[in-house]
XYZ file of C-alpha atoms in Angstrom:
665
model
C 168.684 134.777 158.339
C 167.630 137.905 160.234
C 165.875 137.627 163.613
C 163.266 140.185 164.659
C 160.175 140.469 166.813
C 156.689 141.337 165.527
C 153.822 141.734 168.014
C 155.863 139.956 170.683
C 156.550 136.962 168.434
C 160.175 136.239 167.543
C 160.540 135.354 163.870
C 163.274 135.079 161.251
C 163.363 135.992 157.581
C 165.940 136.272 154.784
C 168.176 139.329 154.723
C 166.962 142.080 152.408
C 163.210 141.490 152.667
C 160.832 144.111 154.007
C 158.924 144.037 157.274
C 155.738 143.399 155.296
C 157.255 140.412 153.481
C 158.772 138.999 156.679
C 155.427 139.263 158.454
C 153.595 137.522 155.626
C 156.171 134.719 155.501
C 155.484 134.080 159.177
C 151.699 134.236 159.033
C 151.313 137.766 160.423
C 148.792 139.910 158.544
C 149.553 143.589 157.944
C 146.839 145.395 155.951
C 147.978 146.926 152.673
C 146.499 148.167 149.404
C 149.341 149.395 147.193
C 151.808 146.554 147.874
C 152.017 143.430 145.728
C 154.557 140.618 145.814
C 156.086 141.096 142.357
C 156.014 144.907 142.313
C 158.661 147.311 143.567
C 157.635 148.646 147.008
C 155.741 151.896 146.545
C 154.644 153.109 149.983
C 151.682 154.993 148.549
C 148.625 153.948 150.554
C 150.304 154.087 154.011
C 147.878 151.453 155.258
C 150.710 149.107 156.246
C 152.276 151.547 158.715
C 153.856 149.915 161.767
C 155.560 151.108 164.918
C 159.242 150.201 165.200
C 161.166 150.485 168.449
C 163.637 153.365 168.101
C 161.688 155.147 165.325
C 159.948 158.436 166.146
C 156.954 157.933 163.868
C 155.100 154.990 162.269
C 156.628 153.838 158.989
C 155.371 151.875 155.983
C 156.170 148.190 156.382
C 156.299 147.648 152.605
C 159.400 149.832 152.166
C 161.234 149.128 155.436
C 163.981 146.444 155.246
C 164.297 144.190 158.279
C 167.343 144.273 160.559
C 168.625 142.091 163.370
C 166.904 142.705 166.684
C 164.180 144.888 165.187
C 161.038 145.117 167.345
C 157.817 145.828 165.440
C 154.218 146.382 166.519
C 151.390 146.259 163.967
C 148.193 146.451 166.046
C 148.520 149.319 168.543
C 145.582 151.660 169.154
C 147.478 154.508 167.494
C 147.992 152.452 164.360
C 144.347 151.369 164.240
C 143.247 154.977 164.528
C 145.626 155.991 161.727
C 144.418 153.191 159.445
C 140.796 154.135 160.001
C 141.608 157.707 159.079
C 143.443 156.612 155.907
C 140.507 154.411 154.882
C 138.055 157.195 155.679
C 139.919 159.516 153.330
C 139.892 156.866 150.589
C 136.144 156.337 150.974
C 135.484 160.059 150.846
C 137.179 160.560 147.461
C 135.279 158.147 145.227
C 132.046 156.190 145.043
C 132.985 153.202 147.187
C 129.966 151.296 148.468
C 131.930 148.758 150.512
C 129.648 148.767 153.594
C 126.693 147.826 151.398
C 128.391 145.869 148.598
C 126.877 142.431 148.023
C 129.041 141.674 145.019
C 132.575 141.182 146.295
C 131.940 139.054 149.385
C 135.554 139.277 150.554
C 137.073 139.612 147.068
C 137.848 143.348 147.350
C 141.001 144.369 149.232
C 139.533 147.763 150.126
C 136.432 146.206 151.649
C 138.544 143.621 153.505
C 140.787 146.354 154.909
C 137.758 148.263 156.204
C 136.305 145.190 157.868
C 139.735 144.448 159.360
C 139.529 147.816 161.094
C 135.916 147.083 162.141
C 134.517 149.862 159.954
C 130.839 149.486 159.034
C 130.015 152.990 157.825
C 131.532 156.069 156.171
C 132.982 158.450 158.794
C 133.015 161.153 156.082
C 130.435 161.692 153.375
C 131.769 160.609 149.922
C 132.178 163.261 147.257
C 129.918 161.394 144.803
C 131.925 162.105 141.703
C 130.686 160.722 138.417
C 133.669 159.586 136.379
C 132.998 157.988 132.986
C 133.241 154.200 132.803
C 135.373 152.866 129.928
C 133.720 149.763 128.433
C 135.585 149.743 125.105
C 137.947 146.893 125.965
C 136.871 143.359 124.932
C 137.993 141.695 128.174
C 137.663 144.192 131.031
C 136.147 147.502 132.144
C 137.856 150.547 133.665
C 135.778 152.331 136.295
C 137.635 155.237 137.907
C 134.764 155.664 140.366
C 136.121 152.609 142.214
C 139.800 153.563 141.943
C 141.926 154.298 145.045
C 144.952 155.467 143.004
C 147.230 152.779 144.431
C 148.821 152.589 140.954
C 149.162 148.822 141.117
C 147.723 148.545 137.598
C 150.095 151.197 136.256
C 153.105 149.594 137.917
C 152.108 146.073 136.808
C 151.727 147.215 133.195
C 155.179 148.785 133.241
C 157.244 146.742 135.695
C 155.905 143.274 134.905
C 154.794 143.459 131.280
C 156.895 146.320 129.953
C 153.987 147.775 127.993
C 153.486 151.099 129.833
C 149.954 151.576 128.485
C 148.433 152.818 131.757
C 149.291 156.087 133.465
C 147.844 158.683 135.861
C 146.370 161.905 134.492
C 145.443 165.093 136.374
C 146.459 165.804 139.983
C 145.352 165.228 143.556
C 141.785 164.038 144.090
C 141.069 164.547 140.377
C 143.692 161.980 139.347
C 142.507 159.327 136.916
C 143.904 156.103 135.483
C 144.129 156.531 131.701
C 145.403 154.576 128.728
C 148.152 156.171 126.639
C 147.222 159.826 126.024
C 143.766 159.361 127.560
C 142.327 157.305 124.712
C 139.678 154.568 125.194
C 141.210 151.326 126.448
C 139.912 149.433 123.435
C 141.822 151.793 121.113
C 145.029 151.931 123.147
C 148.343 150.076 122.995
C 146.993 147.538 125.517
C 148.097 144.002 124.610
C 145.206 142.387 126.531
C 147.321 140.421 128.997
C 145.044 141.282 131.956
C 147.893 141.723 134.452
C 146.429 145.068 135.477
C 143.054 143.472 136.255
C 144.598 140.781 138.421
C 146.626 143.437 140.245
C 143.717 145.787 140.982
C 142.677 145.656 144.681
C 139.180 147.094 144.071
C 136.527 147.038 141.362
C 138.207 149.714 139.265
C 139.259 147.115 136.704
C 136.533 144.519 136.246
C 136.995 141.270 134.360
C 134.038 140.807 132.014
C 134.100 137.007 132.137
C 133.909 136.629 135.911
C 131.998 139.739 137.047
C 128.889 138.915 139.077
C 129.560 135.174 138.784
C 129.662 134.578 142.530
C 131.751 135.228 145.616
C 135.372 134.141 145.753
C 134.765 132.120 148.894
C 132.278 129.944 147.035
C 134.807 129.066 144.330
C 137.679 126.603 144.110
C 141.201 127.551 143.063
C 143.129 124.881 141.179
C 146.763 125.243 140.197
C 147.551 124.250 136.627
C 149.826 124.980 133.666
C 149.025 127.053 130.586
C 149.100 125.029 127.360
C 148.985 128.055 125.029
C 152.707 127.752 124.194
C 155.882 126.130 125.503
C 156.758 128.770 128.134
C 154.775 126.779 130.730
C 153.214 129.570 132.798
C 151.626 128.652 136.119
C 147.879 129.251 136.382
C 145.237 129.522 139.062
C 141.944 128.295 137.644
C 138.970 129.787 139.486
C 136.282 127.120 139.234
C 132.614 127.111 140.207
C 129.832 124.681 139.352
C 132.142 122.652 137.056
C 133.161 125.586 134.885
C 136.141 127.905 134.777
C 134.989 131.345 135.873
C 138.348 133.088 135.602
C 141.992 132.342 134.836
C 144.697 134.082 136.866
C 148.460 133.914 136.897
C 150.007 132.047 139.817
C 152.184 134.579 141.671
C 154.199 131.703 143.145
C 154.910 129.967 139.818
C 158.622 129.617 139.077
C 158.273 130.320 135.352
C 156.033 133.388 135.056
C 155.711 134.713 138.637
C 152.066 135.616 138.038
C 152.121 137.284 134.639
C 150.118 135.859 131.736
C 149.439 136.868 128.156
C 146.135 137.100 126.301
C 146.510 133.536 124.993
C 146.794 132.116 128.488
C 144.259 134.267 130.347
C 141.472 135.062 127.897
C 141.633 132.818 124.815
C 140.460 129.699 126.700
C 137.468 131.681 128.002
C 136.441 132.778 124.502
C 136.305 129.341 122.872
C 133.000 128.882 121.042
C 133.784 125.731 119.064
C 131.197 122.939 119.127
C 132.039 120.103 121.527
C 131.918 116.459 120.525
C 130.324 114.442 123.324
C 129.692 111.055 121.714
C 131.741 108.671 119.550
C 130.780 108.956 115.887
C 131.104 106.524 112.981
C 130.552 106.969 109.292
C 127.646 104.822 108.144
C 126.249 105.080 104.649
C 128.373 108.168 104.091
C 127.120 109.952 107.193
C 128.588 110.356 110.686
C 126.281 108.873 113.315
C 126.561 108.543 117.117
C 127.622 105.095 118.350
C 128.719 103.541 121.637
C 132.317 103.587 122.794
C 132.476 99.822 122.500
C 131.366 99.861 118.864
C 133.661 102.755 117.930
C 136.756 101.281 119.589
C 135.978 97.805 118.298
C 135.746 99.108 114.738
C 138.979 101.108 115.076
C 140.911 98.115 116.414
C 139.502 95.754 113.777
C 140.678 98.158 111.075
C 144.076 99.074 112.529
C 145.323 95.786 113.978
C 145.876 94.036 110.603
C 147.954 97.043 109.478
C 150.446 96.795 112.359
C 153.981 96.100 111.201
C 153.186 96.720 107.518
C 155.444 99.777 107.106
C 154.252 102.252 104.505
C 151.414 99.900 103.586
C 150.233 100.083 107.191
C 149.174 103.023 109.279
C 150.376 106.514 110.132
C 149.744 108.464 113.323
C 150.062 112.107 114.299
C 149.401 113.817 117.650
C 149.030 117.325 119.010
C 151.818 118.718 121.171
C 149.141 120.172 123.464
C 148.519 116.691 124.861
C 149.971 115.781 128.281
C 153.247 113.865 128.133
C 151.429 110.790 129.497
C 149.221 110.731 126.391
C 152.124 111.448 124.020
C 154.173 108.671 125.585
C 151.311 106.190 125.211
C 150.750 107.384 121.645
C 154.411 106.726 120.812
C 154.451 103.305 122.461
C 151.242 102.227 120.742
C 151.982 103.292 117.186
C 155.784 103.463 116.909
C 156.778 100.619 119.239
C 153.690 98.419 119.152
C 152.404 98.834 115.584
C 155.940 99.391 114.187
C 154.698 102.288 112.080
C 157.392 104.303 110.315
C 155.260 107.463 110.297
C 154.518 108.497 113.895
C 154.985 112.187 114.614
C 153.416 115.341 116.026
C 151.406 118.149 114.439
C 154.432 120.452 114.594
C 156.477 117.821 112.743
C 159.529 118.827 114.725
C 159.744 122.303 113.185
C 160.597 123.916 116.554
C 162.714 121.048 117.906
C 163.983 118.411 115.431
C 167.204 120.188 114.516
C 167.877 120.889 118.212
C 167.602 117.184 119.025
C 170.035 116.332 116.240
C 172.579 118.904 117.411
C 172.169 117.894 121.058
C 173.107 114.301 120.249
C 176.465 115.557 118.992
C 177.143 118.398 121.420
C 175.135 117.569 124.532
C 172.942 120.053 126.384
C 173.526 123.670 125.423
C 170.376 125.599 126.371
C 169.718 127.573 129.537
C 166.642 128.393 131.591
C 164.117 131.116 130.864
C 165.397 132.872 133.987
C 168.508 134.012 132.090
C 166.324 136.704 130.510
C 165.763 138.291 133.934
C 169.429 139.198 134.347
C 170.576 139.667 130.761
C 172.101 142.997 129.801
C 171.909 142.229 126.060
C 169.477 140.012 124.156
C 169.827 139.020 120.532
C 166.486 137.784 119.212
C 166.583 135.951 115.891
C 163.881 133.995 114.079
C 161.237 134.772 116.713
C 158.475 137.326 117.215
C 158.260 137.457 120.994
C 155.692 140.243 120.834
C 153.115 137.846 119.360
C 154.140 134.298 120.300
C 155.635 133.157 123.605
C 154.603 136.573 124.878
C 155.604 136.069 128.516
C 159.192 135.529 127.369
C 158.753 138.777 125.462
C 157.532 140.514 128.627
C 160.792 139.605 130.375
C 162.675 141.388 127.614
C 160.342 144.374 127.218
C 160.256 145.266 130.891
C 164.055 145.303 131.111
C 164.572 147.656 128.159
C 163.840 150.879 130.135
C 166.402 149.919 132.783
C 169.267 149.398 130.373
C 168.914 146.066 128.584
C 170.099 146.216 124.959
C 168.074 144.450 122.266
C 169.349 143.245 118.903
C 166.373 142.293 116.757
C 167.092 140.194 113.660
C 164.268 139.345 111.278
C 163.450 139.871 107.592
C 159.979 141.056 108.622
C 158.970 144.146 110.592
C 157.821 143.520 114.154
C 156.427 145.410 117.172
C 159.782 145.338 118.997
C 161.743 146.952 116.171
C 161.079 150.445 117.531
C 162.444 149.460 120.954
C 165.533 147.635 119.657
C 168.979 149.234 119.847
C 169.796 147.505 116.570
C 167.258 146.060 114.128
C 168.707 144.046 111.244
C 166.445 143.280 108.274
C 168.389 140.556 106.518
C 167.195 138.749 103.425
C 165.103 135.585 104.036
C 167.244 132.463 104.300
C 170.461 134.354 105.065
C 170.606 133.661 108.810
C 173.594 131.286 108.595
C 175.634 133.796 106.612
C 174.679 136.566 109.058
C 175.749 134.558 112.107
C 179.002 133.524 110.447
C 179.600 137.164 109.590
C 179.063 138.254 113.203
C 181.523 135.591 114.353
C 184.110 136.814 111.863
C 183.715 140.438 113.009
C 184.170 139.471 116.664
C 187.267 137.349 115.954
C 188.784 139.958 113.633
C 188.399 142.714 116.246
C 189.660 140.496 119.062
C 186.442 140.689 121.080
C 185.794 136.979 121.582
C 185.895 135.460 125.061
C 186.477 131.906 123.848
C 188.808 130.879 121.004
C 187.339 130.316 117.553
C 189.394 129.939 114.389
C 188.108 131.510 111.186
C 190.688 131.152 108.368
C 189.590 134.001 106.085
C 187.582 136.486 108.145
C 187.275 139.137 105.446
C 185.879 136.598 102.983
C 183.295 135.394 105.511
C 182.245 138.972 106.260
C 181.973 139.706 102.552
C 179.800 136.643 101.976
C 177.581 137.702 104.884
C 177.078 141.193 103.511
C 176.236 139.866 100.062
C 173.828 137.193 101.343
C 172.046 139.375 103.914
C 171.888 142.663 102.036
C 173.108 144.477 105.168
C 175.797 147.126 105.273
C 179.111 146.457 106.997
C 178.565 148.961 109.811
C 175.178 147.503 110.833
C 176.614 143.978 110.992
C 179.648 145.172 112.951
C 177.551 147.155 115.437
C 175.419 144.105 116.248
C 178.495 141.902 116.661
C 180.215 144.434 118.931
C 177.152 144.970 121.100
C 176.788 141.231 121.680
C 180.501 140.730 122.302
C 180.743 143.621 124.791
C 177.783 142.353 126.855
C 178.430 141.123 130.382
C 175.515 138.658 130.412
C 174.318 138.169 126.827
C 171.407 135.958 125.802
C 170.699 134.641 122.318
C 167.005 133.898 121.896
C 165.900 132.054 118.771
C 162.651 130.637 117.455
C 160.960 128.741 114.667
C 162.364 131.095 112.041
C 165.684 129.346 112.739
C 164.658 125.803 113.661
C 162.089 125.416 110.871
C 164.940 125.572 108.366
C 166.078 122.173 109.715
C 169.681 123.239 109.225
C 172.073 121.744 111.786
C 174.886 124.010 110.610
C 172.736 127.044 111.447
C 172.129 125.955 115.040
C 175.765 124.903 115.438
C 176.772 128.373 114.240
C 174.460 129.930 116.849
C 176.078 127.788 119.539
C 179.479 128.902 118.274
C 178.432 132.562 118.427
C 177.087 132.040 121.949
C 180.334 130.491 123.144
C 182.377 133.160 121.426
C 180.480 135.955 123.188
C 180.173 134.238 126.564
C 176.465 133.504 126.246
C 177.363 129.832 126.671
C 180.163 129.064 129.086
C 180.361 126.119 131.433
C 176.725 126.215 132.522
C 174.785 126.738 129.250
C 174.090 130.302 130.348
C 172.299 132.272 127.711
C 171.220 130.333 124.615
C 167.516 129.632 124.510
C 165.074 128.378 121.873
C 161.362 129.088 122.172
C 160.054 125.728 120.879
C 156.378 125.586 119.871
C 153.295 124.393 121.746
C 152.985 123.243 125.350
C 154.684 119.856 124.984
C 156.996 120.468 122.025
C 159.934 119.498 124.211
C 158.235 116.280 125.317
C 157.360 115.370 121.727
C 160.995 115.870 120.701
C 162.231 113.740 123.593
C 159.867 110.985 122.458
C 161.073 111.211 118.874
C 157.808 112.627 117.543
C 159.504 115.154 115.279
C 159.429 113.715 111.756
C 157.845 115.451 108.788
C 154.393 113.999 108.159
C 154.174 112.366 104.738
C 151.535 109.877 103.611
C 152.909 107.399 101.105
C 150.513 104.542 100.595
C 149.408 104.282 104.231
C 146.055 102.553 104.579
C 144.910 104.346 107.732
C 145.727 107.449 109.755
C 145.149 108.005 113.478
C 145.036 111.670 114.539
C 145.203 112.446 118.274
C 144.124 116.074 117.914
C 142.745 116.698 121.402
C 141.532 120.303 121.706
C 144.040 121.595 119.139
C 143.353 123.097 115.712
C 144.047 121.231 112.475
C 146.249 123.228 110.100
C 145.514 123.638 106.409
C 148.643 121.642 105.663
C 147.394 118.705 107.735
C 143.980 118.831 106.079
C 145.607 118.764 102.668
C 147.850 115.860 103.711
C 144.828 113.832 104.817
C 142.695 114.512 101.748
C 143.345 111.060 100.301
C 143.677 109.067 103.526
C 141.807 105.767 102.923
C 140.705 105.494 106.572
C 140.795 108.265 109.166
C 140.374 108.061 112.941
C 140.257 111.383 114.786
C 140.523 111.732 118.556
C 139.229 115.251 119.183
C 137.366 117.584 121.533
C 135.708 119.854 118.982
C 133.956 119.575 115.642
C 136.092 120.823 112.757
C 136.795 120.369 109.082
C 139.044 117.471 110.076
C 136.365 115.614 112.046
C 133.976 116.042 109.117
C 136.411 113.954 107.037
C 136.800 111.228 109.699
C 135.540 107.668 109.503
C 135.545 107.401 113.306
C 135.556 110.214 115.879
C 136.563 109.559 119.493
C 135.572 112.435 121.843
C 138.219 113.497 124.364
C 138.600 116.077 127.132
C 140.029 119.582 127.020
C 143.313 120.639 128.588
C 141.435 121.597 131.764
C 139.547 118.283 131.930
C 142.572 116.010 132.242
C 145.524 115.669 134.577
C 149.033 115.272 133.255
C 152.489 116.754 132.912
C 154.013 119.309 130.560
C 157.690 119.953 129.796
C 158.383 123.633 129.208
C 160.766 125.087 126.642
C 163.581 125.075 129.208
C 162.967 121.571 130.532
C 160.772 122.142 133.589
C 158.503 119.156 134.221
C 155.250 120.611 135.574
C 152.026 118.917 136.713
C 148.550 120.051 135.669
C 145.483 119.021 137.653
C 142.040 118.181 136.332
C 140.081 121.373 137.000
C 136.639 120.468 135.682
C 134.934 117.229 134.731
C 134.428 116.400 131.084
C 130.866 115.946 129.773
C 129.397 112.475 130.166
C 130.646 110.186 127.426
C 133.948 112.054 126.968
C 137.233 110.409 127.995
C 140.758 111.720 128.502
C 143.310 111.471 125.703
C 145.482 109.048 127.661
C 142.498 106.854 128.585
C 141.405 106.506 124.944
C 144.905 105.598 123.776
C 145.269 103.129 126.651
C 141.989 101.443 125.690
C 143.019 101.190 122.018
C 146.385 99.735 123.075
C 144.726 97.226 125.394
C 142.336 96.035 122.697
C 145.256 95.621 120.308
C 147.205 93.649 122.956
C 149.861 96.368 123.012
C 149.557 97.935 126.486
C 152.095 100.559 127.568
C 155.130 98.915 129.138
C 157.216 101.903 130.242
C 156.643 104.915 132.431
C 156.786 108.195 130.494
C 159.502 109.459 132.825
C 161.779 106.620 131.750
C 161.127 107.278 128.058
C 161.858 111.012 128.130
C 164.941 110.681 130.306
C 166.464 108.180 127.893
C 166.911 110.911 125.300
C 169.749 113.408 124.938
C 168.245 116.861 124.931
C 169.364 120.420 124.315
C 167.806 121.259 127.699
C 168.134 119.685 131.117
C 164.895 118.349 132.589
C 164.038 119.570 136.061
C 161.055 119.619 138.388
C 159.366 123.013 138.694
């Protein structure tokens, strides 16, 4: 640790951090506008200038590394005068109404900086420019009249997301933030992640959902976890009057470090499905509202006689968006208590079942998502990280301009093909042959780091070329690039796991070990899984294919998930259907009993990310009257059937061998 003095207070901070970071870690406020925790120090606004003993002139704290014995002052009269001048220049360039603004109420960094310097008026008359306001984007507005050209949005788009949509056009005071080649935002390459909006320190980028909804100080921030996919991004839910006003990324979250995708930030705010707020029962062919007691009593009376009857009994299927507490209770009730042979999840183990099978033979072999931050080569196979699990894709995209190599393998064209060093379009179903071929090339050319015996390498390569339709040079180039990497990562998704082929995953593990992507610490082999609790569902054994074969009743714990066409078709002939759901849908229209349950934000629980992080989610808002949590409904059904949960969910999930190692966030 480095020791230094700021404003007469002796503090210590880790070596390598800046004066600004050290001050913040020790509760000392230094005003700034262009600096942000996850961005490379820029030193553009000069508002964070400090005086350092031994330096001739004030220097920006955001770019100055700390050193032992350093003496820093942040609040001298000279510095205050300089900051007022800097702010005065900013106010003079654009139409900033901070002294009179009744909208932000402490939410705007520019306004806060002015009040920090005790400014209550414009020292210089503003120029009163009239820049056009871009309202073409579905989620936010770009108003250059409020811009201070700190470039935080531009840097966030490039450094954090790797999209590079935003840039600065023109020069000097005429500079403007533009999208691509100055096209409307709504027509640009923007991927709607909203990172730029969260990074903006003024009202230049305005979120449509939360604008004019109230002052930040009147709202509550609740930390939670995104349930849009299995990455497990940390969220800050901005709540007011029992509703979510805005969703932001948690800059302190270990998984995503503040970045979110469209599915995590905006999709939950756009949901217009009709809520179910009362239990419903089918009477005389029509669904009618009933009391909870009547609905649960009817369900138990119908299900209890079917317990232990095998295929003549009942089947149950649950969403992997449910908290692990609910999934654990679901498994104990139907698999352990009712002895049903058909208890699974909506994903039916497509992203995880084969991994569980391989893990039981080989032990843990997957790494953490963090391996993508330091990889110099990534091979992506069976996954479209530009559309699903997008935050994992951001980690790859943002590293491409600084030297990361990307090998993209997929039969279908994808957005990342144009950025990939090598893009292989193999024939569908030829992944095993392709991987075996890459192994053979590496062994034949003596590039492998770990021994692997392949008896007839030329024959294996020939089979790969015939099965994949690739040419020999393309296959060899991909194999060499992966083998020559210092820190390679193999990233694979449902295109691989959905084939339910253990040999395919074992071949991937072999390729990873051969190239050094998996050494002693499961370094760089990572599967993307599916929805929020895919990993938890696999650990609980909820990964069988859903097949109805004479079952007399089906219990669907859908929660706030969507029912797929395949599920609807499977349930067409279900004799008796109970649906535990948040929203009306085609599935609930078919139900005999509907039990209304809360949304992801209306229930507390835990989620296990794709790389085994166990993360808590808090209840952010209260469910409507008459709506219960998923776990509470399952617990009540279990109690009425005299089958209460006997084990803690933590015990159940830790009993399983997994391809990942569970860890607290």
